[in-house]
mmCIF file of C-alpha atoms in Angstrom:
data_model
loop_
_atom_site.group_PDB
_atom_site.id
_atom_site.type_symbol
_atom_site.label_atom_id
_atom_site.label_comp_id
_atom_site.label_asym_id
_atom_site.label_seq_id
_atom_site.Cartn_x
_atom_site.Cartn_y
_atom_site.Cartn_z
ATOM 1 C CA UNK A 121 101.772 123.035 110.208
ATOM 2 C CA UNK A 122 99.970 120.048 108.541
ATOM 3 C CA UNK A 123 97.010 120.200 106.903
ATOM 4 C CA UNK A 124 94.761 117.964 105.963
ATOM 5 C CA UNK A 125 92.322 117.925 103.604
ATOM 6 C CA UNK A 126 89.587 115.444 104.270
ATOM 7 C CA UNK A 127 86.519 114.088 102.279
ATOM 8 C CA UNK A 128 84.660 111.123 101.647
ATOM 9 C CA UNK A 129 86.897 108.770 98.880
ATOM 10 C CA UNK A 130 89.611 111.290 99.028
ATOM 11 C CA UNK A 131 89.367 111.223 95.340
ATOM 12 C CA UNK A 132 87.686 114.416 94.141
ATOM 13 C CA UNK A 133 86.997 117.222 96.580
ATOM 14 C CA UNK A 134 90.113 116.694 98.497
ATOM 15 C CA UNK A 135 92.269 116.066 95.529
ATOM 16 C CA UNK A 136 90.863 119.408 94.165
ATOM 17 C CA UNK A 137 91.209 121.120 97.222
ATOM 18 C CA UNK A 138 94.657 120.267 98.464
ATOM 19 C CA UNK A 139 95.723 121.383 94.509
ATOM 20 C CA UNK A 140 94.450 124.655 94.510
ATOM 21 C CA UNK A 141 95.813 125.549 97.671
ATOM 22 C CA UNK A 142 99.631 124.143 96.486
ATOM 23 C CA UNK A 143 98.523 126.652 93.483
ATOM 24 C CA UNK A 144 98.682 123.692 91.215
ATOM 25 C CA UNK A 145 94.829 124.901 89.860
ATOM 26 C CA UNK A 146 93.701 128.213 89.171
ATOM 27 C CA UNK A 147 91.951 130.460 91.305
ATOM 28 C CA UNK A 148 90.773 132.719 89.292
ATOM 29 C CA UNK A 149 89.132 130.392 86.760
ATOM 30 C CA UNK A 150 87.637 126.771 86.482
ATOM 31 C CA UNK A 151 90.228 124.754 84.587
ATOM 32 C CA UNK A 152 89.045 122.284 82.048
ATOM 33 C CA UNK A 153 89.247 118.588 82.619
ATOM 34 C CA UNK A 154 92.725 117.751 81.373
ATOM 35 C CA UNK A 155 93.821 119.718 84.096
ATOM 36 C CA UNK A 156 91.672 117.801 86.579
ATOM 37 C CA UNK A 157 93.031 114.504 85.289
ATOM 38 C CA UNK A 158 97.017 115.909 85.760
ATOM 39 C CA UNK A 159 96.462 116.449 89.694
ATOM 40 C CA UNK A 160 97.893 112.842 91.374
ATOM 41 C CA UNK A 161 95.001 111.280 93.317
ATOM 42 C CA UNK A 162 92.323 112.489 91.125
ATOM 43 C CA UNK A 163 89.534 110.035 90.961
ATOM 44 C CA UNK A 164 92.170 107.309 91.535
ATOM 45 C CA UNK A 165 91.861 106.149 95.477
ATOM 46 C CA UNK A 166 90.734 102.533 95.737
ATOM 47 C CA UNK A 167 88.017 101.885 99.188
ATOM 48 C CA UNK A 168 90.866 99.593 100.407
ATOM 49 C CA UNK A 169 93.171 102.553 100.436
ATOM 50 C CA UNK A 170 90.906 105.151 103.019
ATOM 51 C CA UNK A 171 92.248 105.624 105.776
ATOM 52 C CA UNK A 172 95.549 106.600 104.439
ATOM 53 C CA UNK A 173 97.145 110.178 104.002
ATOM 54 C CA UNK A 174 98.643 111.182 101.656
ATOM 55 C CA UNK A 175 101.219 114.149 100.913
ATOM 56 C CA UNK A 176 100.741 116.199 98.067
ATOM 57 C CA UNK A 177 103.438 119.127 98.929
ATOM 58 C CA UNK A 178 104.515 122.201 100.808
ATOM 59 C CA UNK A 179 102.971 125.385 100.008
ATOM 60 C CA UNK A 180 104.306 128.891 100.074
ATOM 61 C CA UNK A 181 104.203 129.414 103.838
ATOM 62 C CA UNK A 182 106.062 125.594 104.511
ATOM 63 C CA UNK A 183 102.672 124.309 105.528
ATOM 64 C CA UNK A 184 102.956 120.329 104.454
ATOM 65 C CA UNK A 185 99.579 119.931 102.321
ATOM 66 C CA UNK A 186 97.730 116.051 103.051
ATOM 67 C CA UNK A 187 94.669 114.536 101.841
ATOM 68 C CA UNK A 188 92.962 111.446 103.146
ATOM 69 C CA UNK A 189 89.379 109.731 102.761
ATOM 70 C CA UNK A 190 87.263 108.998 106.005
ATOM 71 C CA UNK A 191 83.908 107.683 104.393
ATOM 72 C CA UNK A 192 81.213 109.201 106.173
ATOM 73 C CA UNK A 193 82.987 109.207 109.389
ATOM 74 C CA UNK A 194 85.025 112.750 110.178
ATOM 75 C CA UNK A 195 84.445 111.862 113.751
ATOM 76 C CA UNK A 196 87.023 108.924 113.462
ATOM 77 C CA UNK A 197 89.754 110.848 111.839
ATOM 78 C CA UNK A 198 89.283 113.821 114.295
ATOM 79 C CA UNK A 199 88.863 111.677 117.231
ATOM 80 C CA UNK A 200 91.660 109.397 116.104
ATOM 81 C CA UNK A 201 93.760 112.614 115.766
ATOM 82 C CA UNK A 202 93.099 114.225 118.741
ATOM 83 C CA UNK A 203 93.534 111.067 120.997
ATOM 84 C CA UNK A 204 96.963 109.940 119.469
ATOM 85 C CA UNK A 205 97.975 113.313 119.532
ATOM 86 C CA UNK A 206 97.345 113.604 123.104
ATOM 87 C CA UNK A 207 99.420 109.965 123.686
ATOM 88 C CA UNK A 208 102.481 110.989 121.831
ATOM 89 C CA UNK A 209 102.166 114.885 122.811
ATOM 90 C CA UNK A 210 102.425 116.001 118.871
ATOM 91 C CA UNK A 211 101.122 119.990 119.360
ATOM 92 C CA UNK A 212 97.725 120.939 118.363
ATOM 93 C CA UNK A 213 98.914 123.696 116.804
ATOM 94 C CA UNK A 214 100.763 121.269 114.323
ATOM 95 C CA UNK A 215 97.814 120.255 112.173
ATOM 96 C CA UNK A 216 94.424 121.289 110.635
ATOM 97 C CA UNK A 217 91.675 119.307 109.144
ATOM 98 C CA UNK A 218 89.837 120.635 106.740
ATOM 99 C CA UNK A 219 86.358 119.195 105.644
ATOM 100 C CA UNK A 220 86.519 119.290 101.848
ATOM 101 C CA UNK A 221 83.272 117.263 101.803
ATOM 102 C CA UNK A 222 81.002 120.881 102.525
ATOM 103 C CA UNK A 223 81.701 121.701 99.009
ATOM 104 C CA UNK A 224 80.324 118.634 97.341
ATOM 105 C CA UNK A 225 77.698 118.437 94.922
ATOM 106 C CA UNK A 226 74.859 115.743 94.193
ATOM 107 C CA UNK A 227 76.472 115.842 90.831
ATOM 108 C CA UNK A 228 80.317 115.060 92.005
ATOM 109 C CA UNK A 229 78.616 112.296 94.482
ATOM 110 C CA UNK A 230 76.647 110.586 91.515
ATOM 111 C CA UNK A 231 79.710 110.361 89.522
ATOM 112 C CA UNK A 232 82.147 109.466 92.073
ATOM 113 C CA UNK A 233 79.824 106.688 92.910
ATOM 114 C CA UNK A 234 79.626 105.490 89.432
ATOM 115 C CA UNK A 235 83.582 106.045 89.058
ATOM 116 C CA UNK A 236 84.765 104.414 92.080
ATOM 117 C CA UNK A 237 82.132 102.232 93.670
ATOM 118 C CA UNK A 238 80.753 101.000 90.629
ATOM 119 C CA UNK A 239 83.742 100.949 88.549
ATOM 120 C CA UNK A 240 82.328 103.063 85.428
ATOM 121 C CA UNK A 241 84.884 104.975 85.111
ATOM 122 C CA UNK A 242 83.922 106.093 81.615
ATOM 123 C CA UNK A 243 80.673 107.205 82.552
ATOM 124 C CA UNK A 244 81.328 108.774 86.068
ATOM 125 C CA UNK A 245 84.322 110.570 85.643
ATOM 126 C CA UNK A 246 82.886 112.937 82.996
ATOM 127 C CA UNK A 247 80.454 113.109 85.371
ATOM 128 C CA UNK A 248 82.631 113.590 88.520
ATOM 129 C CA UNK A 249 84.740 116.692 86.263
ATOM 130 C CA UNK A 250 81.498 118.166 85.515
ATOM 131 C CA UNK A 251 80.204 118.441 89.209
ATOM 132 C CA UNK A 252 83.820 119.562 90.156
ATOM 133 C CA UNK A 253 83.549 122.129 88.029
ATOM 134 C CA UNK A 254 80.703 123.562 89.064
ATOM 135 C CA UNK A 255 81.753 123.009 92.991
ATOM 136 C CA UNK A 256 85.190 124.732 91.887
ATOM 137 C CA UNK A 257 84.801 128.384 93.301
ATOM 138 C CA UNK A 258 83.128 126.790 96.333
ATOM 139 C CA UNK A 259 86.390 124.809 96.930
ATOM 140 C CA UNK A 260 88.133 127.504 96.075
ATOM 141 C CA UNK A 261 86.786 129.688 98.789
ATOM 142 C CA UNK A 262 86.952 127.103 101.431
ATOM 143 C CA UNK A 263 90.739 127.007 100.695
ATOM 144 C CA UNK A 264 90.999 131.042 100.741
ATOM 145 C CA UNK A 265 89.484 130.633 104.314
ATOM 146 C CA UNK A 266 91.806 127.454 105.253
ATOM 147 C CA UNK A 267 94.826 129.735 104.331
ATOM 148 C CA UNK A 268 93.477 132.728 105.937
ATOM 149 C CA UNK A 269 92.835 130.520 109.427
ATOM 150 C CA UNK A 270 96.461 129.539 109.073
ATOM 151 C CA UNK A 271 98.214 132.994 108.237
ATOM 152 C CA UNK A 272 96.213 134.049 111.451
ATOM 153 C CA UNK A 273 97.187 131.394 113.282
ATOM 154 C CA UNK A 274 100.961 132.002 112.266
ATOM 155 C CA UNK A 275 100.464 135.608 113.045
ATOM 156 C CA UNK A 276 99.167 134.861 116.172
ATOM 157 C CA UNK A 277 101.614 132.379 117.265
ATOM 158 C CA UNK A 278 104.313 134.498 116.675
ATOM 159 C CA UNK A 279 102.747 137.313 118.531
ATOM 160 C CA UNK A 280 102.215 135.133 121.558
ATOM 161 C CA UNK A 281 105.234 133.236 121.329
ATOM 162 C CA UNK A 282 102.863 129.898 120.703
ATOM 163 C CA UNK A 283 100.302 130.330 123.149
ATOM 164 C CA UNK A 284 97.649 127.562 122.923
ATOM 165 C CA UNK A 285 95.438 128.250 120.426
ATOM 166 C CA UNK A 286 91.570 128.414 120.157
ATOM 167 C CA UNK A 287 89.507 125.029 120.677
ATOM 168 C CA UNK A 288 88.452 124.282 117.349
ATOM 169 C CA UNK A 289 84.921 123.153 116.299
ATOM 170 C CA UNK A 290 84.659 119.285 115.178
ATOM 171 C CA UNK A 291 81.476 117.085 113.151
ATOM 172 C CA UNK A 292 80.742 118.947 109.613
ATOM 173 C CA UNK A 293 82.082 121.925 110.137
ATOM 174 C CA UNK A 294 84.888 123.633 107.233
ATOM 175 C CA UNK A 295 87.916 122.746 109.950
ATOM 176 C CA UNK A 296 88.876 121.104 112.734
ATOM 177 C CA UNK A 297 91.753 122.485 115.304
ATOM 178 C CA UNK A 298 92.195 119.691 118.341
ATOM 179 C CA UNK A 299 91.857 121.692 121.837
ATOM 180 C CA UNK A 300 95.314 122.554 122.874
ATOM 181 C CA UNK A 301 94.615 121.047 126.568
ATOM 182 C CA UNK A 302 95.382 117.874 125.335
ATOM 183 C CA UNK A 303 99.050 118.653 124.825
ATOM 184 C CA UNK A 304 101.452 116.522 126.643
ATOM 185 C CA UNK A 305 104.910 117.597 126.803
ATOM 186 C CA UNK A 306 107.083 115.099 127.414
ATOM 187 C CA UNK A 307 105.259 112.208 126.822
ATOM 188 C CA UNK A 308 107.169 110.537 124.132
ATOM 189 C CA UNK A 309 108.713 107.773 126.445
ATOM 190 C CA UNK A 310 107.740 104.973 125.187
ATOM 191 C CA UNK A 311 110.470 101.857 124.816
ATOM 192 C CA UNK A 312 107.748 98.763 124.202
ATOM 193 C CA UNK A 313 108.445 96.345 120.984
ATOM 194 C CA UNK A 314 107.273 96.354 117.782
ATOM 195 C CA UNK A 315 103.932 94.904 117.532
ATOM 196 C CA UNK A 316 101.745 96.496 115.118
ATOM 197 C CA UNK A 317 98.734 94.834 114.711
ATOM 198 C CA UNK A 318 97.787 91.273 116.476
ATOM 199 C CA UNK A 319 97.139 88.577 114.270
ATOM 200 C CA UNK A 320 94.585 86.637 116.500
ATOM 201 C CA UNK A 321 94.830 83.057 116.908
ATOM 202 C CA UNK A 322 91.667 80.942 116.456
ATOM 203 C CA UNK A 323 90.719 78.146 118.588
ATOM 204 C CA UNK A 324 91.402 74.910 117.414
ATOM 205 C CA UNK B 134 92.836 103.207 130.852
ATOM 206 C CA UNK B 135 96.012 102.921 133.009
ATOM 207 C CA UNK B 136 99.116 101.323 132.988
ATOM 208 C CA UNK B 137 100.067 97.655 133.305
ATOM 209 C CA UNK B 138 103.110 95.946 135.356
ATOM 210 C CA UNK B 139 105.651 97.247 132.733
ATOM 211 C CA UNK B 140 104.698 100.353 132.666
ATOM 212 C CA UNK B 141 103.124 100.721 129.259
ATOM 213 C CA UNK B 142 99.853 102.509 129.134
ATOM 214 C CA UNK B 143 96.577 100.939 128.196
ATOM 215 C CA UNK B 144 94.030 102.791 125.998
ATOM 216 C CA UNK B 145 90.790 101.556 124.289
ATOM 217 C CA UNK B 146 89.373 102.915 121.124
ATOM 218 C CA UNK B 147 85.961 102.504 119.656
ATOM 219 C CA UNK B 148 85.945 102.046 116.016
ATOM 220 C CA UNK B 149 82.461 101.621 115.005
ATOM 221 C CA UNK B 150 81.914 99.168 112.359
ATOM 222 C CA UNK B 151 85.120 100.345 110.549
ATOM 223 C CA UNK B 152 87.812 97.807 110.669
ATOM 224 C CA UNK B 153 90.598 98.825 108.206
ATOM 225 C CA UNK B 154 90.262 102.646 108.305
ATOM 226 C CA UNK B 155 91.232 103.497 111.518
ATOM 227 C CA UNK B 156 94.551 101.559 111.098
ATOM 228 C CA UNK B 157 95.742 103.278 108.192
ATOM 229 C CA UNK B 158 94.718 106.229 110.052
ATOM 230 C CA UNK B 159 96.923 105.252 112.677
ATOM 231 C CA UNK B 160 99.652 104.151 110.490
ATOM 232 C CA UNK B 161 99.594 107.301 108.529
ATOM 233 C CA UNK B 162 99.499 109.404 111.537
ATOM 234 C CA UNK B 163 102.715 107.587 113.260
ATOM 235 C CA UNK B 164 104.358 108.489 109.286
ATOM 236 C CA UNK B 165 103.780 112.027 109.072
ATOM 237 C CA UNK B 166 105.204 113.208 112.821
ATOM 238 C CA UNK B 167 108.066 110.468 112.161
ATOM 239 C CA UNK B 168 106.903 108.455 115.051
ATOM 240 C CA UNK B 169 108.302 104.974 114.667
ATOM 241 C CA UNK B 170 105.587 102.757 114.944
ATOM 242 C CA UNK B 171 107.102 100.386 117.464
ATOM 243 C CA UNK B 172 105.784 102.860 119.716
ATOM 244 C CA UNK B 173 102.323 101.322 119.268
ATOM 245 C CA UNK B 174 100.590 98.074 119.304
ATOM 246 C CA UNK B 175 97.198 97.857 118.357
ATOM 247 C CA UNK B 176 95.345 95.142 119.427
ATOM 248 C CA UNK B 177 91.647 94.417 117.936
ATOM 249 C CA UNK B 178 90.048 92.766 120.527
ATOM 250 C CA UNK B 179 86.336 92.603 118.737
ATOM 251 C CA UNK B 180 87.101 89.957 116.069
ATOM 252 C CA UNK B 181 85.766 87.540 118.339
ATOM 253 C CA UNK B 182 82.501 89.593 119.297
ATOM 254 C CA UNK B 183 79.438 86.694 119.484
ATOM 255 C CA UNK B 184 75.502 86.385 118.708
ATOM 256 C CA UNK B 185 74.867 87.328 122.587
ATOM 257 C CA UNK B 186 77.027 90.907 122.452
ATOM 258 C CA UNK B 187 75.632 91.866 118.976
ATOM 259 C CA UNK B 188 72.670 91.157 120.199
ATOM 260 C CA UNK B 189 72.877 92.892 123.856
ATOM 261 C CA UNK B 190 74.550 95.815 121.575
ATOM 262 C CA UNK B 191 71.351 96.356 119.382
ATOM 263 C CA UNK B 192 68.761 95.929 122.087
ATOM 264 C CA UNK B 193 71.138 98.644 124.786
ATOM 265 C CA UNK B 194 69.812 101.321 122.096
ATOM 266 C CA UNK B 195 66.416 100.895 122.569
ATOM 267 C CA UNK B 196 64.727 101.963 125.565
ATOM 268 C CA UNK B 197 62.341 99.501 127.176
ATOM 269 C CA UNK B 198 64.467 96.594 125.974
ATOM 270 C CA UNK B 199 67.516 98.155 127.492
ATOM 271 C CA UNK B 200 67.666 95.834 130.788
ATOM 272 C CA UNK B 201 67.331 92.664 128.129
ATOM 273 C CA UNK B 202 70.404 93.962 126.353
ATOM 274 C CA UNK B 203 72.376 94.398 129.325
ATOM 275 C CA UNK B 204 71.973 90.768 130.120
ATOM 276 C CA UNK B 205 72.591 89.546 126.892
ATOM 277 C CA UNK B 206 76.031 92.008 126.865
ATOM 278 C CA UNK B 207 76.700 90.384 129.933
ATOM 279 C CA UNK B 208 76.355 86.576 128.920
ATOM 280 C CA UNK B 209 78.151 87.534 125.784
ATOM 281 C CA UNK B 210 81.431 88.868 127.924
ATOM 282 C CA UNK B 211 81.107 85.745 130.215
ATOM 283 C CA UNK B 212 80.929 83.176 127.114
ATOM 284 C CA UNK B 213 84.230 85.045 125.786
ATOM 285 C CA UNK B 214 85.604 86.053 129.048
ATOM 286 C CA UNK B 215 88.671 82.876 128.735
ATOM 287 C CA UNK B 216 89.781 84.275 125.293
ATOM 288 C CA UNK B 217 89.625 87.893 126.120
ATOM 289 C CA UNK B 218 92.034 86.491 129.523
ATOM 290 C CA UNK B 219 94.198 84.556 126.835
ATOM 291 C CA UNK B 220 94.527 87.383 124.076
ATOM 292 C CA UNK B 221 95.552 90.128 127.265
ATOM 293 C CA UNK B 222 98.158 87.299 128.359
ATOM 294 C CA UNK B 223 99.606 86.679 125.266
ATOM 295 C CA UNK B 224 100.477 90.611 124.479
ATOM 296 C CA UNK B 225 101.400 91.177 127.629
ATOM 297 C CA UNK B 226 103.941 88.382 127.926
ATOM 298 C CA UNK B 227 104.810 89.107 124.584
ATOM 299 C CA UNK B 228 105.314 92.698 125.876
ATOM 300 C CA UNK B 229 107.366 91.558 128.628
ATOM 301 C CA UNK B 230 109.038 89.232 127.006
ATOM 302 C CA UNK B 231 110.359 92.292 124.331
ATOM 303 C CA UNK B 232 111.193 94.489 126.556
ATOM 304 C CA UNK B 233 113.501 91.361 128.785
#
């Protein structure tokens, strides 16, 4: 299973996220910010980079742990997800998004803004620690729940021999599980060239 | 949307005012399930979008002037109707040409 953890700049809540749930932050208590500043990613994605996912490692059940920034647009990713998914017939039971961006604070926004919009990085990312910190149990729980949903999931699937699993609830909600109808089996046929993107030509 | 003479199937995607995003999401998605991305070709076929279809676009949203925006869509995709014909000829041929 892949999961993805998903927030605005996939800089802060994300980051934070997808680290406590490798077990590379506490869960017990808020770590201070030298900690926050060891964690890859942290407050480092540039605007040009979002979009992108990024791996951050495989935690103690195998699951393969992502992060990626969608702006203010889950829809995209989900949609994105669901309808490439459904092209190349990649199971829905293979990945989970998970909406970090529940869990943020005016006070992680503010600084994040000045940090990485504005470029103040010496006066937002004091800021950005400080609202982490006090969003940390918050992200903490939502990652509890996240590993909970999986375990479940895994349970489940092994019960019932990977029966489809439930349709999954999409917009601003904690997670987002594609509906399993769109599962094509067999659908990986394709044989056209390589042609990623079409530089067009102008007239004239 | 269907399939074309070579058999490759034809989908559309709205992006919504996001231009690099969805491509990286689309990269990165083709990465992690080790799809090779010659299995794709994305083709952005709204760089060329004029005054008359940002226009019809805005006024479609708004009620009364709804039947003024579908004219205006409409001169829009008959002003840019020849390079939307030569852009879908030169990936298909380039298509067909691959695939030869």
């Amino acid at each position: 299973m892949k999961v993805i953890y998903h927030c605005y700049g996939g800089t802060h809540s994300s980051v934070t996220a997808a680290a406590i749930h490798l077990g590379r932050l506490p869960e017990d208590h808020t770590p201070g910010a030298e900690m926050f500043l060891q964690i890859p990613l942290y407050d480092q994605q540039e605007a040009c980079e979002h979009g992108r996912i990024f791996f951050m490692g495989i935690d103690e059940y195998g699951h393969e742990v992502y992060l990626t920034a969608r702006r203010n647009r889950p829809v995209i990713l989900e949609k994105v997800f669901a309808g490439l998914a459904e092209i190349f017939g990649v199971p829905a039971s293979s990945y989970c998004l998970v909406n970090a961006m529940s869990q943020v604070n005016w006070i992680m926004m503010f600084g994040g803004f000045l940090s990485r919009r504005l470029g103040l990085i010496g006066v937002g990312r004091p800021i950005v620690i400080m609202g982490t910190r006090v969003a940390y149990f918050k992200l903490v729980k939502l990652v509890k729940k996240t590993k909970e949903n999986l375990r479940a999931d895994g349970e489940k699937s092994s019960l019932l021999q990977q029966q489809p699993l439930s349709r999954g609830c999409s917009g601003r909600s904690h997670s987002y599980r594609p509906a399993s109808g769109g599962e094509r089996p067999g659908c990986r046929q394709f044989s056209e060239p390589a042609i990623f993107e079409y530089a067009r030509r102008r007239r004239g | 949307m269907g399939k074309d003479g070579h058999g490759n199937e034809i989908y559309a995607l709205s992006i919504k005012g996001e231009r690099g995003m969805p491509y990286r999401l689309v990269e990165s998605f083709l990465r992690i399930n080790k799809i090779p991305r010659s299995n794709l070709l994305m083709v952005d076929s709204g760089v060329g979008d004029n005054f008359y279809l940002l226009a019809g676009r805005f006024f479609n949203r708004s009620g009364f002037l709804a039947p003024l925006g579908w004219f205006l869509t409409y001169t829009g995709i008959k002003k840019l109707y020849g390079e939307l014909t030569r852009l879908s000829t030169v990936v298909r041929d380039g298509l067909g040409k691959s695939l030869d």
